[in-house]
Tab-separated table of C-alpha atoms in Angstrom:
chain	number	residue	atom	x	y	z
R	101	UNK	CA	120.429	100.561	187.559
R	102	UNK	CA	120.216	103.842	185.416
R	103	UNK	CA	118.890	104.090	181.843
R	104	UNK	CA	121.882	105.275	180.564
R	105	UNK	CA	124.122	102.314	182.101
R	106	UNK	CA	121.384	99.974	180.917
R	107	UNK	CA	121.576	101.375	177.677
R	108	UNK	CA	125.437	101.801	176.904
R	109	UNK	CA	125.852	98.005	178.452
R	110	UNK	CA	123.194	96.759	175.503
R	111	UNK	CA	125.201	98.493	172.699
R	112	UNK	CA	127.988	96.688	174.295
R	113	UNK	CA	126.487	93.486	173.765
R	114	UNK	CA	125.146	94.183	170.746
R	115	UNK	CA	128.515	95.171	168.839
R	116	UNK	CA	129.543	91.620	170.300
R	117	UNK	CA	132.038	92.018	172.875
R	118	UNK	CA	133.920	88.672	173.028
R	119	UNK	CA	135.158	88.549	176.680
R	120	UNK	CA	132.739	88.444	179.862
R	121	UNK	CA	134.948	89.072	182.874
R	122	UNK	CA	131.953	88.145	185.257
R	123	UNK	CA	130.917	84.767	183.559
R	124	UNK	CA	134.554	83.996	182.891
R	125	UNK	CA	135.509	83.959	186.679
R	126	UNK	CA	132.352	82.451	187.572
R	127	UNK	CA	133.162	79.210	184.994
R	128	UNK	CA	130.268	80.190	182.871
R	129	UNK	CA	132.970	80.457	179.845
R	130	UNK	CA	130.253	78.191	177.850
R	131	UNK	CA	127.599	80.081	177.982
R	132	UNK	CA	129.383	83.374	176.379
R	133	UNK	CA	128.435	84.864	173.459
R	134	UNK	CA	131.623	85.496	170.874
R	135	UNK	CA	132.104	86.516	167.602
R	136	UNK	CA	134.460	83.819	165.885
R	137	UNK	CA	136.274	84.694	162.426
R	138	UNK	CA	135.320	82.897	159.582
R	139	UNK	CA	138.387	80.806	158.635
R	140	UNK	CA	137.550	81.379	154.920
R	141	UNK	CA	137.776	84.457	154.964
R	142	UNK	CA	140.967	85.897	155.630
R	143	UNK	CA	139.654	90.044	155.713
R	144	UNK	CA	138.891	92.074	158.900
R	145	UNK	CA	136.438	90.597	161.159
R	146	UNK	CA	133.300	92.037	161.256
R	147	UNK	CA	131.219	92.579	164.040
R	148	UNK	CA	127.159	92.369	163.884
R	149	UNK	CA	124.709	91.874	166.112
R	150	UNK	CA	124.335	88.593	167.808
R	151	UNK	CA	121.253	86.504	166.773
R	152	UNK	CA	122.103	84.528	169.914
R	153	UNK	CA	120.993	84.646	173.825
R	154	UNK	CA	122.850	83.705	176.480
R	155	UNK	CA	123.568	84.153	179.970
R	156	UNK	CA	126.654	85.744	179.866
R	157	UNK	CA	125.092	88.148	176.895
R	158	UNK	CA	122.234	89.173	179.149
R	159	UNK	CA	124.645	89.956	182.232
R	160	UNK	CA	126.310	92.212	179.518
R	161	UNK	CA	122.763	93.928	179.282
R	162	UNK	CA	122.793	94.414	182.865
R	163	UNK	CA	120.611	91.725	184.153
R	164	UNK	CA	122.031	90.083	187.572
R	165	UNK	CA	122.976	86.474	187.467
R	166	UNK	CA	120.033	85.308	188.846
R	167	UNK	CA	117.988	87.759	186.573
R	168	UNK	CA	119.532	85.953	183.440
R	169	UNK	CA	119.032	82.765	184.712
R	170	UNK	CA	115.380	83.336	184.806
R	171	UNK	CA	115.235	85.056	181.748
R	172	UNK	CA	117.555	82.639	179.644
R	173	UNK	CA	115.140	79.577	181.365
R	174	UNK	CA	112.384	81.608	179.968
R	175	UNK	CA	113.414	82.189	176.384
R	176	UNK	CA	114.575	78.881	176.208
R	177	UNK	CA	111.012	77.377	176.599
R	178	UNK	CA	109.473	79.650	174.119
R	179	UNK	CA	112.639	78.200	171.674
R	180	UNK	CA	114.335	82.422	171.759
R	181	UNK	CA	114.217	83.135	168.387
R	182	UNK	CA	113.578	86.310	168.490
R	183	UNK	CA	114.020	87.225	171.957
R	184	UNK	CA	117.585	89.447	171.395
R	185	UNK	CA	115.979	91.940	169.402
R	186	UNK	CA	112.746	92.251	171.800
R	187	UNK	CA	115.540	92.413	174.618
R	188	UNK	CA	117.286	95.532	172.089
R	189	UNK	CA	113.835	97.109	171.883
R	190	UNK	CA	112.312	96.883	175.324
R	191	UNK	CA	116.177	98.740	176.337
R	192	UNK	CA	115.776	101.325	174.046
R	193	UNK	CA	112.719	102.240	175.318
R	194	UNK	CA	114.681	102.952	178.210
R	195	UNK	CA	112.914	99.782	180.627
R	196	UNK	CA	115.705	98.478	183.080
R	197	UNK	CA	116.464	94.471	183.641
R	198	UNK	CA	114.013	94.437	186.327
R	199	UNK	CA	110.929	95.791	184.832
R	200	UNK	CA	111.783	93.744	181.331
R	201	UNK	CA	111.879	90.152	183.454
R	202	UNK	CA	108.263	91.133	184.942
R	203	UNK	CA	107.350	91.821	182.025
R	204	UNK	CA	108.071	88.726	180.462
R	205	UNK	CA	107.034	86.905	183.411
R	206	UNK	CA	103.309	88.715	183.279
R	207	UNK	CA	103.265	88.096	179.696
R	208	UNK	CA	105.375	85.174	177.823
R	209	UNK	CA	103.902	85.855	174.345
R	210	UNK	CA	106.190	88.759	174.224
R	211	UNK	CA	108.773	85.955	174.065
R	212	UNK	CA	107.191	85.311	170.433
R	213	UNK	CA	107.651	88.391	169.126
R	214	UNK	CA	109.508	89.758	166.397
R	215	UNK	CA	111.896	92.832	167.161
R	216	UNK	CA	110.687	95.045	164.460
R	217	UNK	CA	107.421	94.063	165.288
R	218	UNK	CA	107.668	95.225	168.690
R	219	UNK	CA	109.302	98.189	167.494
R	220	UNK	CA	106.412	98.854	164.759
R	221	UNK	CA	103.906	99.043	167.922
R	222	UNK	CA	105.533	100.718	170.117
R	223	UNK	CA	106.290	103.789	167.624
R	224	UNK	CA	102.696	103.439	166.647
R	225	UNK	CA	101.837	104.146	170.384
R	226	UNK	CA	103.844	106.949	170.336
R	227	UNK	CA	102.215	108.575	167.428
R	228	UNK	CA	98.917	107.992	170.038
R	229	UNK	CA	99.902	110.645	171.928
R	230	UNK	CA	101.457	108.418	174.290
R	231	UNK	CA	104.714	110.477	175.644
R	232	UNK	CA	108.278	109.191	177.261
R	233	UNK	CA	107.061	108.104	180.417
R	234	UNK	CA	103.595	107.181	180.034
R	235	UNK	CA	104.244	104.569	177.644
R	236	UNK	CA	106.882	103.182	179.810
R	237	UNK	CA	104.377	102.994	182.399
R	238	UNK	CA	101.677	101.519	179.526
R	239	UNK	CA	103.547	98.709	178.771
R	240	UNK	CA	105.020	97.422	182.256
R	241	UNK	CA	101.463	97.736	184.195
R	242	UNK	CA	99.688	96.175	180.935
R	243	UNK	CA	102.586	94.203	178.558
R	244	UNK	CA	99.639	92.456	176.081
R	245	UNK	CA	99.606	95.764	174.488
R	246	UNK	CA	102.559	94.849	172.445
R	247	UNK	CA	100.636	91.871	171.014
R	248	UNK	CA	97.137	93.566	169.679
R	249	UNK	CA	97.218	94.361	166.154
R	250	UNK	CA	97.214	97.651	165.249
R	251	UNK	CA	93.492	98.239	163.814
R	252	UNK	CA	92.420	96.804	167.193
R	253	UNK	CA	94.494	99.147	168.880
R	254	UNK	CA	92.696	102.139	166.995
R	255	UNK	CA	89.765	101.103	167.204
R	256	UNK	CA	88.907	101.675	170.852
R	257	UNK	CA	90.346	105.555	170.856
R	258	UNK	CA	88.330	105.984	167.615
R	259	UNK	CA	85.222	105.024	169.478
R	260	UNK	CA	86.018	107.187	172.420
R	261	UNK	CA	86.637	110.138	170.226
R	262	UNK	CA	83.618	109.952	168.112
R	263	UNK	CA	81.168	108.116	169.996
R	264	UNK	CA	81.805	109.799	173.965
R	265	UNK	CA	83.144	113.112	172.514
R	266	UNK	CA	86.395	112.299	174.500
R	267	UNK	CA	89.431	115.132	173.728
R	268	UNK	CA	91.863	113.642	172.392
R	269	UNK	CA	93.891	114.440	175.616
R	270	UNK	CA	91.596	112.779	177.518
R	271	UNK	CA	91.635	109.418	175.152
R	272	UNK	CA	95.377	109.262	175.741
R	273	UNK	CA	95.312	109.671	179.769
R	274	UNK	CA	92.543	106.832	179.564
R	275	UNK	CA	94.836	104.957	177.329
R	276	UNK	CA	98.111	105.465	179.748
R	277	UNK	CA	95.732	104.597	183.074
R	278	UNK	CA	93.535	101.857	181.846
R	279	UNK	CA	94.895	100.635	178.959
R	280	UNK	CA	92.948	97.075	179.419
R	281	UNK	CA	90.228	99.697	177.954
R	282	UNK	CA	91.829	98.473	174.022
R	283	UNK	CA	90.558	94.780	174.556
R	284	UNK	CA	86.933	95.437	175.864
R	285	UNK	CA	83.946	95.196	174.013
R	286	UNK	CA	82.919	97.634	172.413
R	287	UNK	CA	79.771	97.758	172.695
R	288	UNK	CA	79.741	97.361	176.445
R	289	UNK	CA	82.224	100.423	176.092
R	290	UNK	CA	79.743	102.520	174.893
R	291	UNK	CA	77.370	101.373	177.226
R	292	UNK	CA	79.514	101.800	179.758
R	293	UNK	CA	79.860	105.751	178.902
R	294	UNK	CA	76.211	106.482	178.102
R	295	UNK	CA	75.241	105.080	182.031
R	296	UNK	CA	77.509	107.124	183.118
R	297	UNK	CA	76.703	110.278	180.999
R	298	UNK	CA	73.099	110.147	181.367
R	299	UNK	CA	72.129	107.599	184.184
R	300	UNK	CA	74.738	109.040	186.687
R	301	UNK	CA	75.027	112.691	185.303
R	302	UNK	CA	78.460	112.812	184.837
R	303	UNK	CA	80.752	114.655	182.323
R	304	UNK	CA	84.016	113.367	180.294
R	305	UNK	CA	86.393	115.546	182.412
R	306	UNK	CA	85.120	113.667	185.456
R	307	UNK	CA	85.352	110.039	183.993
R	308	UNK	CA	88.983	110.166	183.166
R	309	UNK	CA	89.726	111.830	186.899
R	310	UNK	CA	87.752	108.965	188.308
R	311	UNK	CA	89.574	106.110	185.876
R	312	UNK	CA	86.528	104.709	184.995
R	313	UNK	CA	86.968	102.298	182.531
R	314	UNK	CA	89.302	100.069	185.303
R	315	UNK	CA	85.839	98.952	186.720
R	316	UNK	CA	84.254	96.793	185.393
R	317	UNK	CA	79.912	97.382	184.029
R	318	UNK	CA	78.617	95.240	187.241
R	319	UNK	CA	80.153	96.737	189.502
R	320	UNK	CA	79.939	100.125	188.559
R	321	UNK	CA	75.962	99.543	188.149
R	322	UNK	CA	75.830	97.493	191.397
R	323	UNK	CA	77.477	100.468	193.478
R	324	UNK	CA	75.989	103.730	192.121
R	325	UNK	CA	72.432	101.650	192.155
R	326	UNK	CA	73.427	100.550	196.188
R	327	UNK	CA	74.028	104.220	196.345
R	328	UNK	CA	70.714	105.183	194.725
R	329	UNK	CA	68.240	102.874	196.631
R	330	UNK	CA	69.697	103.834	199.887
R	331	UNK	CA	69.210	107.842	198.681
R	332	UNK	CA	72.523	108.569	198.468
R	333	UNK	CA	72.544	109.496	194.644
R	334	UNK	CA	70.291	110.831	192.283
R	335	UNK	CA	70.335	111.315	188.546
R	336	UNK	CA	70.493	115.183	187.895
R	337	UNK	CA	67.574	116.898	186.150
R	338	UNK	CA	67.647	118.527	182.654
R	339	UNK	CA	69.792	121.558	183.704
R	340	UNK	CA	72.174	118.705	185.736
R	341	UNK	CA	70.662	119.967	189.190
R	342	UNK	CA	69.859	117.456	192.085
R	343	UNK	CA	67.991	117.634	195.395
R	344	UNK	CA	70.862	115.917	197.072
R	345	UNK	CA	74.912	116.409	196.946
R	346	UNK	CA	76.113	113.434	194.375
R	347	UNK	CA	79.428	112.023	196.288
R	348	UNK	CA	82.094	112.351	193.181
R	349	UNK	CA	82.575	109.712	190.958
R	350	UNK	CA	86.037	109.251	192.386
R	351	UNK	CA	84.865	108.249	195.356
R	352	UNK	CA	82.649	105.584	194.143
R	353	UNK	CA	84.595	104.079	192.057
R	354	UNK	CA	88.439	104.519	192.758
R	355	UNK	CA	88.324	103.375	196.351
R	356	UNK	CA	88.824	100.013	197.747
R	357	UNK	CA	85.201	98.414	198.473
R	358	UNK	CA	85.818	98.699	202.572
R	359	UNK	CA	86.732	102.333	201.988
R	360	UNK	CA	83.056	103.108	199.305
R	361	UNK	CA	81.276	101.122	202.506
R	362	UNK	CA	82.591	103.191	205.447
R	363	UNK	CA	82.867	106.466	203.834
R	364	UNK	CA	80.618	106.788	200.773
R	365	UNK	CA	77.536	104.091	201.418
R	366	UNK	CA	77.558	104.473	205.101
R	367	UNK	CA	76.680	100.693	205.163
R	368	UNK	CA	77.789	97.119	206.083
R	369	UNK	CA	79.524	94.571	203.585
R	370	UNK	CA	76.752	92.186	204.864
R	371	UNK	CA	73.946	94.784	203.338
R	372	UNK	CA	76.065	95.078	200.199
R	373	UNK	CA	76.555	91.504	199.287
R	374	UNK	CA	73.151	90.863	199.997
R	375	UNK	CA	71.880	93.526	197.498
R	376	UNK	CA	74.670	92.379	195.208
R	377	UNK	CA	73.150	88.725	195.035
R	378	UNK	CA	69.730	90.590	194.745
R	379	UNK	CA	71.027	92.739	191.546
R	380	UNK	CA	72.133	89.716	189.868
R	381	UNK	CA	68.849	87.696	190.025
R	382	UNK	CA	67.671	90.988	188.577
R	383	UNK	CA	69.480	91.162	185.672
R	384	UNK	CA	69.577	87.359	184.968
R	385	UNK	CA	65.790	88.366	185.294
R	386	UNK	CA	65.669	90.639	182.794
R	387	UNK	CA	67.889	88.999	180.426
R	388	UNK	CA	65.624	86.500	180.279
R	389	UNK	CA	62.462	88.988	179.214
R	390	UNK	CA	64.442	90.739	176.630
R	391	UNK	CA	65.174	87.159	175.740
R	392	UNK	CA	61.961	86.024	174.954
R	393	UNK	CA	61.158	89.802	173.718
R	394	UNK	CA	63.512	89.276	171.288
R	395	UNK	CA	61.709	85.815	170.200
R	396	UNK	CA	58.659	87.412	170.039
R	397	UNK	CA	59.106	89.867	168.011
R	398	UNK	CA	61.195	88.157	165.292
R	399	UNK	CA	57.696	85.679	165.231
R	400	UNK	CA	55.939	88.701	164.076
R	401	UNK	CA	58.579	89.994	161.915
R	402	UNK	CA	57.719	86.122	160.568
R	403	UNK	CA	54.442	86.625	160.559
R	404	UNK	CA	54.701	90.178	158.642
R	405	UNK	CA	57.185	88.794	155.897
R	406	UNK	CA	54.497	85.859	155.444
R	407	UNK	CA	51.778	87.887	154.756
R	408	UNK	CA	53.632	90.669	152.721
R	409	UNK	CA	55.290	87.616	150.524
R	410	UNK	CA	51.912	86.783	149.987
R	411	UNK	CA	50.174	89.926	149.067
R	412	UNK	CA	53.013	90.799	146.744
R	413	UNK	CA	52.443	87.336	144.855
R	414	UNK	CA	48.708	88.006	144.105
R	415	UNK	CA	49.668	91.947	142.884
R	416	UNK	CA	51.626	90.022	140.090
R	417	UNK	CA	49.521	88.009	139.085
């Protein structure tokens, strides 16, 4: 069903239209939503909003019966207080029936949501850079957008900005394709970046071509290092020259693992789970002497302190 239909049926509903042909001929007369006139008042009815959801309201919105049944089952586990004006937003937006009850079923917090909350978020997105279109696409491939705060949501483009040099382009295409980028670590982002940038010899244009924040650390590491032990890769010099051709970065990473075997490894998923098992002994390995690195050196640190603490108490006396 079109945007505009969707649309011009939820304005419908919303102004409170008090007969449902569809429900009425199905017997679902008790489930309609009317506007009744105050008997104390004896002015001009006037129509608002209804703070109420039911099934015959959400076929008005263009849902199919067995859409609204789902979605009125939904709302009424997570009690629907608020679920109208999330409905009022998501349509604005311009999101059919379909794509709204996916959403919902990917992500019930939404259910808990206030309308102007929702509404707060998603015009903050827009000011992101995030155009009709791609944050459509945003919010039905990732939904639990709608529920970070806003300094959360800032901080990961901020980081990407100032920290990897991203454009500010480029933050907003990673945003729109891997937008599960705004709950990782940050940290780990970084470190993502800099193996990429200077163990891998790759530039920003290339990253965001390659989506390469939708992989995760290990598995990047574990398939450019597969790569590099079997000589198919090799970390550019100084002036980002190699003695070999380095396969793009979209063909390590953006390809199913059959497909990075056959055509990029030139090797056998036996050979790569085996080397997979042997690169996680070897960083459970090395966590461990960093580990007890770590211990070490806060004993001297100890150690230091001790002897400074003392030396400073017989300089005053």
């Amino acid at each position: 069903m079109g945007t505009h239909v969707c649309r011009k049926r939820m304005l419908r509903w919303m102004w409170g239209w008090s007969v449902c042909p569809v429900a009425v001929s199905r017997g679902h007369m008790p489930f309609c939503y009317t506007h009744q006139a105050n008997p104390s008042h004896s002015g001009p009815v006037t129509h608002r909003p209804g703070n109420q959801l039911t099934l015959c309201s959400l076929l008005e919105m263009g849902f199919s019966e067995t859409q609204a049944k789902e979605m009125h089952e939904g709302a009424t586990k997570s009690r629907w207080k608020h679920v109208p004006s999330v409905l009022t937003a998501l349509l604005l937006l311009g999101l059919n029936p379909s794509t709204i009850l996916k959403i919902m079923q990917k992500c019930p917090e939404v259910y808990s949501l206030k309308g102007a909350d929702l509404q707060q978020r998603i015009d903050h997105l827009r000011k992101m850079g995030l155009v009709e279109g791609s944050l459509q696409r945003m919010i039905s491939h990732y939904p639990k957008v709608m529920l970070l705060p806003v300094k959360r949501v800032n901080m990961v483009p901020r980081l990407l900005r100032e920290k990897c040099l991203f454009t500010i382009h480029q933050v907003t295409d990673i945003l729109r394709d891997s937008p599960e980028v705004l709950e990782e670590d940050l940290a780990q982002l970084e470190f993502k970046f800099q193996y990429v940038y200077f163990r891998m010899g790759v530039r920003q244009p290339e990253m965001v071509k390659a989506k390469l924040f939708r992989l995760p650390l290990s598995e990047l590491r574990c398939r450019h290092c597969f790569l590099e032990r079997r000589g198919l890769y090799q970390t550019p010099d100084k002036k980002g020259q190699t003695l070999i051709l380095n396969p793009p970065l979209k063909d390590v990473l953006c390809v199913s693992e059959e497909t990075y075997l056959t055509q990029v490894a030139m090797a056998t998923a036996e050979e790569f789970h085996v080397f997979r098992k042997l690169m996680a002994r070897e960083q459970e390995e090395k966590g461990r002497e960093d580990e007890y690195s770590s211990d070490e050196d806060e004993e001297d640190k100890d150690d230091d302190d001790e002897h400074w603490n003392t030396g400073y108490k017989k300089d005053r006396k």
